[in-house]
Structures are given as structure tokens and as C-alpha cells.
Amino acid sequence: MSGQTNTMEIGMSTFLHANPGNGGVSHAERLRQAIEEVQLADQVGLDVYAVGEHHRIDYTSSSPAVILAAAAATTKRIRLSSAVTVLSSDDPVRVYEDFATLDGLSNGRAEIMAGRGSFIESFPLFGYDLKDYEELYEEKLELLLKIRASEKVTWRGGHRPAVDNMGIYPRAQQEPLPVWIGTGG
């Protein structure tokens, strides 16, 4: 172990619980609070701020990349991540493009945590069948990683139209854009 440096990183993740109409805050107010939270997290030296994706009334985080892009404009150092991006019901091209955009806006501080999600509301919302749960995730993760590795992509799968030698833009500032795998139950 000679020469290795052990470091601990500390961060926070949130689903941006709102609970509008039941004594909680509105979705709009919770979004504004999230920007204040990430600014404070950056100021006190936390390493990462992560937003989980949900499509339910009690959460405000249906679009982590947009929320994190707003935070990128007012922070300097903190890494900005999803926790998780529900890749099974999203399009890997759009996910990469959104996080590459965030990466450029944040000067190389974006990360994707790709996962299946612990709730299933996004599957019927975006027209996917739960019987394809495993296959969708594996296929879309394969495409996301292929996009991350190469500017021009050729790919075929069973649940998404093929990509035939197409460029995916913008490219992330970081090479490669960090992609973490997140699992839960």
C-alpha cells in the first residue's frame, strides 16, 4: 500500500421532497431551496451534491440535469451528480447530451449515476412495460457507455431505434464523463 493516498469524500443526495398541498412546500419553492442547499454545500466544502430522479407529486426532481445546471452557475467546486438517473425509462443519447451540457456549464464537475430507480412511476409515464425492466436497463446502459467512449456511435438494440454512425453533441469537458452505477431496492 506504499504510495497510496486514502481520501474520504462527503456529499449529500436528495429527491427534493416537496409534498405540496399537505403542509409541505410547493414544487417551485423546493427547487429554489435546492439551489440554496447546493450553494451552501459548496461553501462548506462538501464534495458532491446529487439529485435523484422521480416523477411523483411528493418530489420535485423530475429533471436532475436541469436543477444541477442551475446550481452550476452559482457554485465553484462541488461536483454535481444525479442519484440516480432512471436510465431504463430515459433516452441514453439525451442523458449524455444533458450531462455533457452540465459538464461544460460547470467546468467539468458533472457526474451521472445511472440506475433502474426504486420506484416504477417512470415506466408507464414514458411508455415502457415493466416486463422489460432488466433488458431496458442493460441495453440503455450499454448505449450510454458507448456514447461516453466515442463521439460517433453505431448501435442497435431491441427497445430504441438504432444509431448509425451519428455524432453525439456536445461532448463532455471531462474525458470520460464519470458514470457511476447505482442500485437500490
Coordinates of N, CA, C and O in Angstrom, one line a residue:
M1 N 0.8 -1.2 0.0 CA 0.0 0.0 0.0 C 0.9 1.3 0.0 O 0.3 2.3 0.1
S2 N 2.1 1.1 -0.1 CA 3.0 2.2 -0.2 C 2.7 3.2 -1.3 O 2.4 2.7 -2.4
G3 N 2.6 4.4 -1.0 CA 2.3 5.4 -2.1 C 0.9 5.7 -2.3 O 0.5 6.6 -3.1
Q4 N 0.0 4.9 -1.7 CA -1.5 5.2 -2.0 C -2.0 6.2 -1.0 O -1.6 6.2 0.2
T5 N -2.8 7.0 -1.4 CA -3.5 8.0 -0.5 C -4.9 7.7 -0.4 O -5.6 7.5 -1.4
N6 N -5.4 7.5 0.8 CA -6.8 7.2 1.0 C -7.5 8.6 1.3 O -7.0 9.4 2.1
T7 N -8.6 8.8 0.6 CA -9.3 10.0 0.8 C -10.8 9.7 1.1 O -11.3 8.7 0.5
M8 N -11.4 10.5 1.8 CA -12.9 10.3 2.1 C -13.6 11.5 1.4 O -13.1 12.6 1.6
E9 N -14.6 11.2 0.7 CA -15.4 12.3 0.1 C -16.8 12.3 0.8 O -17.3 11.3 1.1
I10 N -17.2 13.5 1.0 CA -18.5 13.7 1.7 C -19.4 14.5 0.9 O -19.0 15.5 0.3
G11 N -20.6 14.1 0.7 CA -21.6 14.8 -0.1 C -23.0 14.5 0.4 O -23.2 13.9 1.5
M12 N -24.0 15.0 -0.3 CA -25.3 14.8 0.0 C -26.2 14.5 -1.2 O -25.8 14.9 -2.3
S13 N -27.2 13.7 -1.0 CA -28.1 13.5 -2.1 C -29.5 13.7 -1.6 O -29.8 13.7 -0.4
T14 N -30.4 14.1 -2.6 CA -31.8 14.4 -2.2 C -32.7 14.0 -3.4 O -32.3 13.9 -4.5
F15 N -33.9 13.8 -3.0 CA -35.0 13.6 -4.0 C -35.9 14.9 -4.1 O -36.8 15.0 -4.8
L16 N -35.5 15.9 -3.3 CA -36.2 17.2 -3.3 C -37.7 17.0 -2.9 O -38.6 17.4 -3.6
H17 N -37.9 16.4 -1.7 CA -39.3 16.1 -1.2 C -40.0 17.5 -1.1 O -39.4 18.4 -0.5
A18 N -41.2 17.5 -1.6 CA -41.9 18.8 -1.5 C -43.3 18.7 -0.8 O -43.6 19.4 0.1
N19 N -44.1 17.7 -1.1 CA -45.4 17.5 -0.5 C -46.3 18.7 -0.6 O -46.9 19.1 0.4
P20 N -46.5 19.2 -1.8 CA -47.4 20.4 -2.0 C -48.8 20.0 -1.6 O -49.3 18.9 -1.8
G21 N -49.5 21.0 -1.0 CA -50.9 20.8 -0.6 C -51.1 20.1 0.7 O -52.2 20.0 1.2
N22 N -50.1 19.5 1.3 CA -50.2 18.8 2.6 C -49.3 19.4 3.6 O -48.7 18.7 4.4
G23 N -49.2 20.7 3.7 CA -48.4 21.3 4.7 C -46.9 21.4 4.3 O -46.1 22.0 5.0
G24 N -46.6 20.9 3.1 CA -45.2 21.0 2.6 C -45.0 22.2 1.8 O -45.9 23.0 1.6
V25 N -43.9 22.3 1.1 CA -43.6 23.4 0.3 C -44.0 23.1 -1.2 O -44.2 21.9 -1.5
S26 N -44.2 24.1 -2.0 CA -44.6 23.9 -3.4 C -43.4 23.4 -4.1 O -42.2 23.5 -3.7
H27 N -43.6 22.8 -5.3 CA -42.5 22.4 -6.2 C -41.6 23.5 -6.5 O -40.3 23.4 -6.4
A28 N -42.1 24.7 -6.8 CA -41.3 25.8 -7.2 C -40.4 26.3 -6.0 O -39.2 26.5 -6.2
E29 N -41.0 26.3 -4.8 CA -40.2 26.7 -3.7 C -39.1 25.7 -3.4 O -38.0 26.1 -3.0
R30 N -39.4 24.4 -3.5 CA -38.4 23.4 -3.2 C -37.3 23.5 -4.2 O -36.1 23.2 -3.8
L31 N -37.5 23.8 -5.4 CA -36.5 24.0 -6.4 C -35.5 25.1 -6.0 O -34.3 25.0 -6.1
R32 N -36.1 26.2 -5.6 CA -35.3 27.4 -5.2 C -34.5 27.0 -3.9 O -33.3 27.4 -3.8
Q33 N -35.1 26.2 -3.0 CA -34.3 25.8 -1.8 C -33.2 24.9 -2.2 O -32.1 25.0 -1.6
A34 N -33.4 24.1 -3.2 CA -32.3 23.2 -3.7 C -31.1 23.9 -4.1 O -29.9 23.6 -3.8
I35 N -31.3 25.0 -4.8 CA -30.2 25.9 -5.3 C -29.5 26.5 -4.1 O -28.2 26.5 -4.1
E36 N -30.2 26.9 -3.1 CA -29.6 27.4 -1.9 C -28.8 26.3 -1.2 O -27.7 26.6 -0.7
E37 N -29.3 25.1 -1.1 CA -28.6 24.0 -0.5 C -27.3 23.7 -1.1 O -26.3 23.5 -0.5
V38 N -27.3 23.6 -2.5 CA -26.1 23.3 -3.2 C -25.0 24.4 -3.0 O -23.8 24.1 -2.9
Q39 N -25.5 25.6 -3.0 CA -24.6 26.8 -2.8 C -23.9 26.6 -1.4 O -22.7 26.8 -1.3
L40 N -24.7 26.3 -0.4 CA -24.2 26.2 1.0 C -23.2 25.0 1.0 O -22.2 25.1 1.6
A41 N -23.6 23.9 0.4 CA -22.8 22.7 0.4 C -21.4 23.0 -0.3 O -20.4 22.5 0.2
D42 N -21.5 23.8 -1.3 CA -20.2 24.2 -2.0 C -19.4 25.1 -1.0 O -18.2 24.9 -0.9
Q43 N -20.0 26.0 -0.4 CA -19.3 26.9 0.5 C -18.7 26.2 1.7 O -17.6 26.6 2.1
V44 N -19.3 25.2 2.2 CA -18.8 24.5 3.4 C -17.8 23.4 3.0 O -17.3 22.7 3.9
G45 N -17.6 23.1 1.8 CA -16.6 22.2 1.3 C -17.1 20.8 1.1 O -16.2 19.9 1.0
L46 N -18.4 20.5 0.9 CA -18.8 19.2 0.6 C -18.3 18.8 -0.8 O -18.1 19.7 -1.7
D47 N -18.1 17.6 -1.1 CA -17.5 17.2 -2.4 C -18.5 17.0 -3.5 O -18.2 17.2 -4.7
V48 N -19.7 16.6 -3.1 CA -20.7 16.3 -4.2 C -22.1 16.6 -3.7 O -22.4 16.5 -2.5
Y49 N -23.0 17.0 -4.6 CA -24.4 17.3 -4.4 C -25.1 16.5 -5.5 O -24.8 16.7 -6.7
A50 N -26.0 15.6 -5.1 CA -26.7 14.7 -6.0 C -28.2 14.8 -5.9 O -28.7 14.8 -4.8
V51 N -28.8 14.7 -7.1 CA -30.3 14.8 -7.1 C -30.8 13.6 -7.8 O -30.5 13.2 -8.9
G52 N -31.7 12.9 -7.1 CA -32.4 11.7 -7.6 C -33.6 12.1 -8.5 O -34.3 13.1 -8.2
E53 N -33.8 11.2 -9.5 CA -35.0 11.5 -10.4 C -36.2 10.8 -9.9 O -36.2 9.6 -9.6
H54 N -37.3 11.5 -9.8 CA -38.6 11.0 -9.5 C -39.7 11.7 -10.3 O -39.5 12.9 -10.7
H55 N -40.8 11.0 -10.5 CA -41.9 11.6 -11.3 C -43.2 11.4 -10.5 O -44.1 10.8 -10.9
R56 N -43.2 12.0 -9.3 CA -44.3 11.8 -8.3 C -44.6 13.2 -7.7 O -43.8 14.0 -7.7
I57 N -45.8 13.3 -7.2 CA -46.3 14.6 -6.7 C -45.4 15.0 -5.4 O -45.2 16.2 -5.2
D58 N -44.9 14.0 -4.7 CA -44.2 14.4 -3.5 C -42.7 14.7 -3.7 O -42.0 15.0 -2.7
Y59 N -42.3 14.7 -4.9 CA -40.9 15.0 -5.2 C -40.8 16.0 -6.3 O -41.7 16.1 -7.2
T60 N -39.8 16.8 -6.4 CA -39.7 17.9 -7.3 C -38.6 17.6 -8.4 O -38.2 18.5 -9.2
S61 N -38.0 16.5 -8.3 CA -36.8 16.2 -9.0 C -36.9 15.4 -10.3 O -36.3 14.4 -10.5
S62 N -37.8 15.8 -11.2 CA -38.0 15.0 -12.4 C -36.9 15.2 -13.4 O -36.7 14.5 -14.3
S63 N -36.1 16.3 -13.3 CA -35.1 16.6 -14.2 C -33.8 17.1 -13.5 O -33.5 18.2 -13.5
P64 N -33.1 16.1 -12.9 CA -31.9 16.4 -12.2 C -30.9 17.3 -13.0 O -30.3 18.2 -12.4
A65 N -30.7 17.0 -14.3 CA -29.7 17.8 -15.1 C -30.0 19.3 -15.1 O -29.1 20.1 -15.1
V66 N -31.3 19.6 -15.2 CA -31.7 21.0 -15.3 C -31.5 21.7 -13.9 O -31.0 22.8 -13.8
I67 N -31.8 21.0 -12.8 CA -31.6 21.5 -11.5 C -30.1 21.7 -11.2 O -29.7 22.8 -10.8
L68 N -29.3 20.8 -11.6 CA -27.9 20.8 -11.4 C -27.3 21.9 -12.3 O -26.3 22.6 -11.9
A69 N -27.8 22.1 -13.5 CA -27.3 23.2 -14.3 C -27.5 24.6 -13.7 O -26.7 25.4 -13.8
A70 N -28.7 24.7 -13.1 CA -28.9 26.0 -12.3 C -27.9 26.2 -11.2 O -27.4 27.3 -11.0
A71 N -27.6 25.1 -10.5 CA -26.7 25.2 -9.4 C -25.2 25.4 -9.9 O -24.4 26.1 -9.3
A72 N -24.9 24.9 -11.1 CA -23.6 25.1 -11.7 C -23.2 26.6 -11.9 O -22.1 26.9 -11.7
A73 N -24.2 27.4 -12.2 CA -24.0 28.8 -12.4 C -23.6 29.5 -11.1 O -23.0 30.6 -11.2
T74 N -23.9 29.0 -10.0 CA -23.6 29.7 -8.7 C -22.7 29.0 -7.8 O -22.7 29.3 -6.6
T75 N -22.1 27.9 -8.2 CA -21.1 27.2 -7.4 C -19.8 27.1 -8.1 O -19.7 27.4 -9.3
K76 N -18.8 26.8 -7.4 CA -17.4 26.8 -7.9 C -16.7 25.4 -8.0 O -16.0 25.1 -8.9
R77 N -16.9 24.6 -6.9 CA -16.1 23.4 -6.7 C -16.8 22.1 -6.6 O -16.3 21.1 -7.1
I78 N -18.0 22.1 -6.1 CA -18.7 20.9 -5.8 C -19.1 20.1 -7.0 O -19.5 20.8 -8.0
R79 N -18.9 18.8 -7.0 CA -19.4 18.0 -8.1 C -20.9 17.9 -8.1 O -21.5 17.8 -7.0
L80 N -21.5 17.8 -9.3 CA -22.9 17.8 -9.4 C -23.3 16.5 -10.1 O -22.9 16.2 -11.2
S81 N -24.2 15.7 -9.4 CA -24.5 14.4 -9.9 C -26.0 14.1 -9.8 O -26.7 14.6 -9.0
S82 N -26.4 13.2 -10.7 CA -27.8 12.6 -10.4 C -27.6 11.5 -9.4 O -26.5 11.0 -9.2
A83 N -28.7 11.0 -8.8 CA -28.7 10.0 -7.8 C -30.0 9.3 -7.7 O -30.6 9.4 -6.7
V84 N -30.5 8.6 -8.6 CA -30.0 8.2 -9.9 C -30.8 8.8 -11.0 O -31.9 9.3 -10.8
T85 N -30.2 8.7 -12.2 CA -30.9 8.9 -13.5 C -31.5 7.6 -13.8 O -30.9 6.6 -13.8
V86 N -32.9 7.6 -13.9 CA -33.6 6.3 -14.2 C -33.4 6.0 -15.7 O -34.2 6.3 -16.5
L87 N -32.3 5.3 -16.0 CA -31.9 5.1 -17.3 C -32.8 4.2 -18.1 O -33.0 4.3 -19.3
S88 N -33.4 3.3 -17.4 CA -34.4 2.3 -18.1 C -35.5 3.0 -18.8 O -36.0 2.5 -19.8
S89 N -35.9 4.2 -18.3 CA -37.1 4.9 -18.9 C -36.7 6.2 -19.6 O -37.5 7.0 -19.9
D90 N -35.4 6.4 -19.7 CA -34.9 7.6 -20.4 C -34.1 7.2 -21.6 O -33.9 6.1 -21.9
D91 N -33.8 8.3 -22.4 CA -33.0 8.0 -23.6 C -31.5 8.3 -23.4 O -31.2 9.4 -23.0
P92 N -30.7 7.3 -23.6 CA -29.3 7.5 -23.3 C -28.6 8.6 -24.1 O -27.7 9.3 -23.6
V93 N -29.1 8.9 -25.3 CA -28.5 10.0 -26.0 C -28.8 11.3 -25.3 O -27.9 12.1 -25.1
R94 N -30.1 11.5 -24.9 CA -30.5 12.7 -24.2 C -29.8 12.8 -22.9 O -29.3 13.9 -22.5
V95 N -29.7 11.7 -22.2 CA -29.0 11.7 -20.9 C -27.5 12.2 -21.1 O -27.1 13.1 -20.4
Y96 N -26.8 11.6 -22.0 CA -25.4 12.0 -22.2 C -25.4 13.5 -22.6 O -24.6 14.3 -22.1
E97 N -26.2 13.9 -23.6 CA -26.2 15.3 -24.0 C -26.5 16.3 -22.9 O -25.8 17.3 -22.7
D98 N -27.5 16.0 -22.0 CA -27.8 16.8 -20.9 C -26.7 16.9 -19.9 O -26.3 18.0 -19.4
F99 N -26.0 15.8 -19.6 CA -25.0 15.9 -18.6 C -23.7 16.4 -19.2 O -22.8 17.0 -18.5
A100 N -23.5 16.2 -20.5 CA -22.3 16.9 -21.2 C -22.5 18.4 -21.2 O -21.5 19.2 -21.0
T101 N -23.7 18.9 -21.4 CA -24.0 20.3 -21.3 C -23.8 20.8 -19.8 O -23.1 21.8 -19.6
L102 N -24.3 20.0 -18.8 CA -24.0 20.4 -17.4 C -22.5 20.4 -17.2 O -22.0 21.3 -16.5
D103 N -21.8 19.4 -17.8 CA -20.3 19.4 -17.6 C -19.6 20.6 -18.1 O -18.7 21.2 -17.5
G104 N -20.1 21.1 -19.3 CA -19.5 22.3 -19.8 C -19.8 23.5 -19.0 O -19.0 24.4 -18.7
L105 N -21.1 23.6 -18.6 CA -21.5 24.8 -17.7 C -20.8 24.8 -16.4 O -20.5 25.9 -15.9
S106 N -20.5 23.6 -15.9 CA -19.9 23.6 -14.5 C -18.4 23.5 -14.6 O -17.7 23.3 -13.5
N107 N -17.8 23.6 -15.7 CA -16.3 23.5 -15.9 C -15.8 22.1 -15.4 O -14.8 22.0 -14.7
G108 N -16.5 21.1 -15.9 CA -16.0 19.7 -15.6 C -16.4 19.1 -14.3 O -15.6 18.3 -13.7
R109 N -17.6 19.4 -13.7 CA -18.0 18.9 -12.4 C -19.2 18.0 -12.5 O -19.7 17.6 -11.4
A110 N -19.6 17.6 -13.6 CA -20.8 16.7 -13.8 C -20.5 15.2 -13.6 O -19.4 14.8 -14.0
E111 N -21.4 14.5 -13.1 CA -21.4 13.1 -13.0 C -22.8 12.5 -13.2 O -23.8 13.1 -12.8
I112 N -22.8 11.3 -13.8 CA -24.1 10.6 -13.9 C -24.1 9.4 -13.0 O -23.1 8.6 -13.0
M113 N -25.1 9.2 -12.2 CA -25.3 8.0 -11.5 C -26.5 7.3 -12.2 O -27.6 7.8 -12.1
A114 N -26.2 6.3 -13.0 CA -27.2 5.6 -13.8 C -27.8 4.5 -12.9 O -27.0 3.7 -12.3
G115 N -29.1 4.3 -13.0 CA -29.7 3.2 -12.2 C -31.1 2.9 -12.8 O -31.5 3.4 -13.8
R116 N -31.7 2.0 -12.1 CA -33.0 1.5 -12.5 C -34.1 2.3 -11.8 O -35.3 2.3 -12.2
G117 N -33.8 2.8 -10.7 CA -34.8 3.5 -9.9 C -35.5 2.6 -8.9 O -35.7 1.4 -9.2
S118 N -35.8 3.1 -7.7 CA -36.5 2.3 -6.7 C -38.0 2.4 -6.8 O -38.7 1.6 -6.2
F119 N -38.5 3.4 -7.6 CA -39.9 3.5 -7.8 C -40.1 3.2 -9.3 O -39.2 3.4 -10.1
I120 N -41.3 2.9 -9.7 CA -41.6 2.5 -11.1 C -42.4 3.4 -11.9 O -42.8 3.1 -13.0
E121 N -42.8 4.6 -11.3 CA -43.7 5.5 -12.0 C -43.2 6.0 -13.4 O -44.1 6.3 -14.2
S122 N -41.9 6.0 -13.6 CA -41.5 6.5 -14.9 C -41.7 5.5 -16.0 O -41.8 5.9 -17.2
F123 N -41.9 4.2 -15.8 CA -42.1 3.3 -16.8 C -43.4 3.5 -17.6 O -43.4 3.7 -18.8
P124 N -44.6 3.5 -16.9 CA -45.8 3.8 -17.7 C -45.8 5.2 -18.2 O -46.4 5.5 -19.2
L125 N -45.2 6.2 -17.4 CA -45.3 7.6 -17.8 C -44.6 7.8 -19.2 O -45.1 8.5 -20.0
F126 N -43.5 7.0 -19.4 CA -42.8 7.2 -20.7 C -43.0 6.0 -21.7 O -42.3 5.9 -22.7
G127 N -44.1 5.2 -21.4 CA -44.5 4.2 -22.3 C -43.7 2.9 -22.3 O -43.7 2.2 -23.3
Y128 N -43.1 2.5 -21.2 CA -42.3 1.3 -21.1 C -43.1 0.3 -20.3 O -43.8 0.6 -19.4
D129 N -42.9 -1.0 -20.6 CA -43.5 -2.1 -19.9 C -42.5 -2.7 -18.9 O -41.4 -2.9 -19.2
L130 N -43.0 -2.8 -17.7 CA -42.2 -3.3 -16.6 C -41.6 -4.7 -16.8 O -40.6 -5.1 -16.3
K131 N -42.3 -5.5 -17.7 CA -41.7 -6.8 -18.1 C -40.4 -6.7 -18.7 O -39.6 -7.6 -18.7
D132 N -40.0 -5.5 -19.3 CA -38.8 -5.3 -19.9 C -37.7 -4.6 -19.0 O -36.7 -4.1 -19.5
Y133 N -38.0 -4.6 -17.7 CA -37.2 -3.9 -16.7 C -35.7 -4.2 -16.8 O -34.9 -3.2 -16.9
E134 N -35.3 -5.4 -16.8 CA -33.9 -5.8 -16.8 C -33.3 -5.5 -18.2 O -32.2 -4.9 -18.3
E135 N -34.0 -5.8 -19.3 CA -33.5 -5.7 -20.6 C -33.3 -4.2 -21.0 O -32.3 -3.8 -21.6
L136 N -34.3 -3.4 -20.6 CA -34.2 -1.9 -20.8 C -32.9 -1.3 -20.2 O -32.2 -0.6 -20.9
Y137 N -32.7 -1.7 -19.0 CA -31.5 -1.1 -18.3 C -30.2 -1.6 -18.9 O -29.3 -0.7 -19.2
E138 N -30.1 -2.8 -19.2 CA -28.8 -3.3 -19.7 C -28.6 -2.7 -21.1 O -27.5 -2.3 -21.4
E139 N -29.6 -2.6 -21.9 CA -29.5 -2.1 -23.3 C -29.1 -0.6 -23.3 O -28.2 -0.2 -24.0
K140 N -29.8 0.1 -22.4 CA -29.6 1.6 -22.4 C -28.3 1.9 -21.7 O -27.6 2.9 -22.1
L141 N -27.8 1.2 -20.7 CA -26.5 1.4 -20.1 C -25.4 1.1 -21.2 O -24.5 1.9 -21.3
E142 N -25.6 0.1 -21.9 CA -24.6 -0.2 -23.0 C -24.5 0.9 -24.0 O -23.4 1.4 -24.3
L143 N -25.6 1.5 -24.4 CA -25.6 2.7 -25.3 C -25.0 3.9 -24.6 O -24.1 4.6 -25.2
L144 N -25.3 4.2 -23.4 CA -24.8 5.3 -22.7 C -23.2 5.2 -22.6 O -22.5 6.2 -22.9
L145 N -22.7 4.1 -22.3 CA -21.3 3.9 -22.2 C -20.6 4.0 -23.5 O -19.5 4.5 -23.6
K146 N -21.3 3.5 -24.6 CA -20.7 3.6 -25.9 C -20.6 5.1 -26.3 O -19.7 5.5 -26.9
I147 N -21.7 5.9 -26.0 CA -21.7 7.3 -26.3 C -20.6 8.0 -25.6 O -19.9 8.9 -26.1
R148 N -20.4 7.7 -24.3 CA -19.4 8.3 -23.5 C -18.0 8.0 -24.1 O -17.1 8.8 -24.0
A149 N -17.8 6.8 -24.6 CA -16.5 6.4 -25.1 C -16.1 7.0 -26.5 O -15.0 7.0 -26.9
S150 N -17.2 7.3 -27.3 CA -16.9 7.7 -28.7 C -17.9 8.8 -29.2 O -19.1 8.7 -29.0
E151 N -17.3 9.8 -29.9 CA -18.1 10.9 -30.4 C -19.1 10.4 -31.5 O -20.3 10.8 -31.5
K152 N -18.7 9.4 -32.3 CA -19.6 8.9 -33.3 C -20.0 7.5 -32.9 O -19.1 6.7 -32.5
V153 N -21.2 7.2 -33.0 CA -21.7 5.9 -32.4 C -22.6 5.2 -33.5 O -23.4 5.8 -34.2
T154 N -22.4 3.9 -33.5 CA -23.3 2.9 -34.2 C -23.7 1.9 -33.2 O -22.9 1.3 -32.5
W155 N -25.0 1.7 -33.1 CA -25.6 0.9 -32.0 C -26.9 0.4 -32.4 O -27.7 1.1 -33.1
R156 N -27.3 -0.8 -32.1 CA -28.6 -1.4 -32.3 C -29.1 -2.1 -31.0 O -28.3 -2.8 -30.4
G157 N -30.3 -2.0 -30.7 CA -30.9 -2.6 -29.6 C -32.3 -3.0 -29.9 O -32.8 -2.8 -31.0
G158 N -33.0 -3.6 -28.9 CA -34.4 -4.0 -29.1 C -35.5 -3.0 -28.7 O -36.6 -3.2 -29.1
H159 N -35.1 -2.0 -27.9 CA -36.2 -1.1 -27.4 C -36.0 0.3 -27.8 O -36.8 1.2 -27.4
R160 N -35.0 0.6 -28.6 CA -34.8 2.0 -29.0 C -34.3 2.0 -30.5 O -33.6 1.1 -30.9
P161 N -34.7 3.0 -31.3 CA -34.2 3.0 -32.6 C -32.7 3.0 -32.7 O -32.0 3.5 -31.8
A162 N -32.2 2.4 -33.8 CA -30.7 2.3 -34.0 C -30.1 3.6 -34.1 O -30.7 4.6 -34.5
V163 N -28.8 3.7 -33.8 CA -28.0 4.9 -34.1 C -26.9 4.4 -35.1 O -26.2 3.4 -34.8
D164 N -26.8 5.1 -36.2 CA -26.0 4.6 -37.3 C -24.9 5.7 -37.6 O -25.1 6.6 -38.3
N165 N -23.7 5.5 -37.0 CA -22.6 6.4 -37.2 C -22.9 7.8 -37.1 O -22.6 8.7 -37.9
M166 N -23.6 8.1 -36.0 CA -24.0 9.5 -35.7 C -23.2 10.1 -34.6 O -22.8 9.4 -33.6
G167 N -22.9 11.4 -34.7 CA -22.2 12.1 -33.7 C -23.1 12.6 -32.6 O -24.3 13.0 -32.9
I168 N -22.7 12.5 -31.4 CA -23.5 12.9 -30.2 C -22.8 14.1 -29.6 O -21.6 14.1 -29.2
Y169 N -23.5 15.2 -29.5 CA -23.0 16.5 -29.1 C -24.0 17.2 -28.2 O -25.1 17.0 -28.3
P170 N -23.4 18.1 -27.3 CA -22.0 18.4 -27.1 C -21.3 17.2 -26.4 O -21.9 16.4 -25.8
R171 N -20.0 17.2 -26.5 CA -19.1 16.3 -25.8 C -18.8 16.9 -24.4 O -18.7 18.1 -24.2
A172 N -18.7 16.0 -23.5 CA -18.4 16.4 -22.1 C -17.0 17.0 -22.1 O -16.1 16.6 -22.8
Q173 N -16.7 17.9 -21.2 CA -15.4 18.5 -20.9 C -14.5 17.4 -20.3 O -13.3 17.3 -20.7
Q174 N -15.0 16.6 -19.4 CA -14.3 15.6 -18.8 C -14.2 14.4 -19.8 O -15.1 14.1 -20.4
E175 N -13.0 13.8 -19.8 CA -12.9 12.6 -20.7 C -12.3 11.5 -19.8 O -11.2 11.5 -19.4
P176 N -13.1 10.5 -19.5 CA -14.5 10.4 -19.8 C -15.4 11.0 -18.8 O -15.0 11.3 -17.6
L177 N -16.6 11.3 -19.1 CA -17.6 11.8 -18.2 C -17.9 10.7 -17.2 O -18.1 9.6 -17.6
P178 N -17.7 11.0 -15.9 CA -17.9 10.0 -14.9 C -19.4 9.4 -14.9 O -20.4 10.2 -14.9
V179 N -19.5 8.1 -15.0 CA -20.7 7.4 -14.9 C -20.6 6.4 -13.8 O -19.8 5.5 -13.9
W180 N -21.4 6.5 -12.8 CA -21.5 5.6 -11.7 C -22.7 4.7 -11.9 O -23.7 5.1 -12.4
I181 N -22.7 3.5 -11.3 CA -23.8 2.6 -11.4 C -24.5 2.6 -10.0 O -23.8 2.3 -9.0
G182 N -25.7 3.0 -9.9 CA -26.4 3.0 -8.6 C -27.6 2.0 -8.6 O -28.3 1.8 -9.6
T183 N -27.6 1.2 -7.5 CA -28.7 0.2 -7.4 C -29.4 0.4 -6.1 O -28.8 0.9 -5.1
G184 N -30.6 0.0 -6.0 CA -31.4 0.1 -4.8 C -32.5 -0.8 -4.9 O -32.6 -1.6 -5.8
G185 N -33.4 -0.8 -3.9 CA -34.5 -1.7 -3.9 C -35.8 -1.1 -3.7 O -35.9 0.1 -3.5

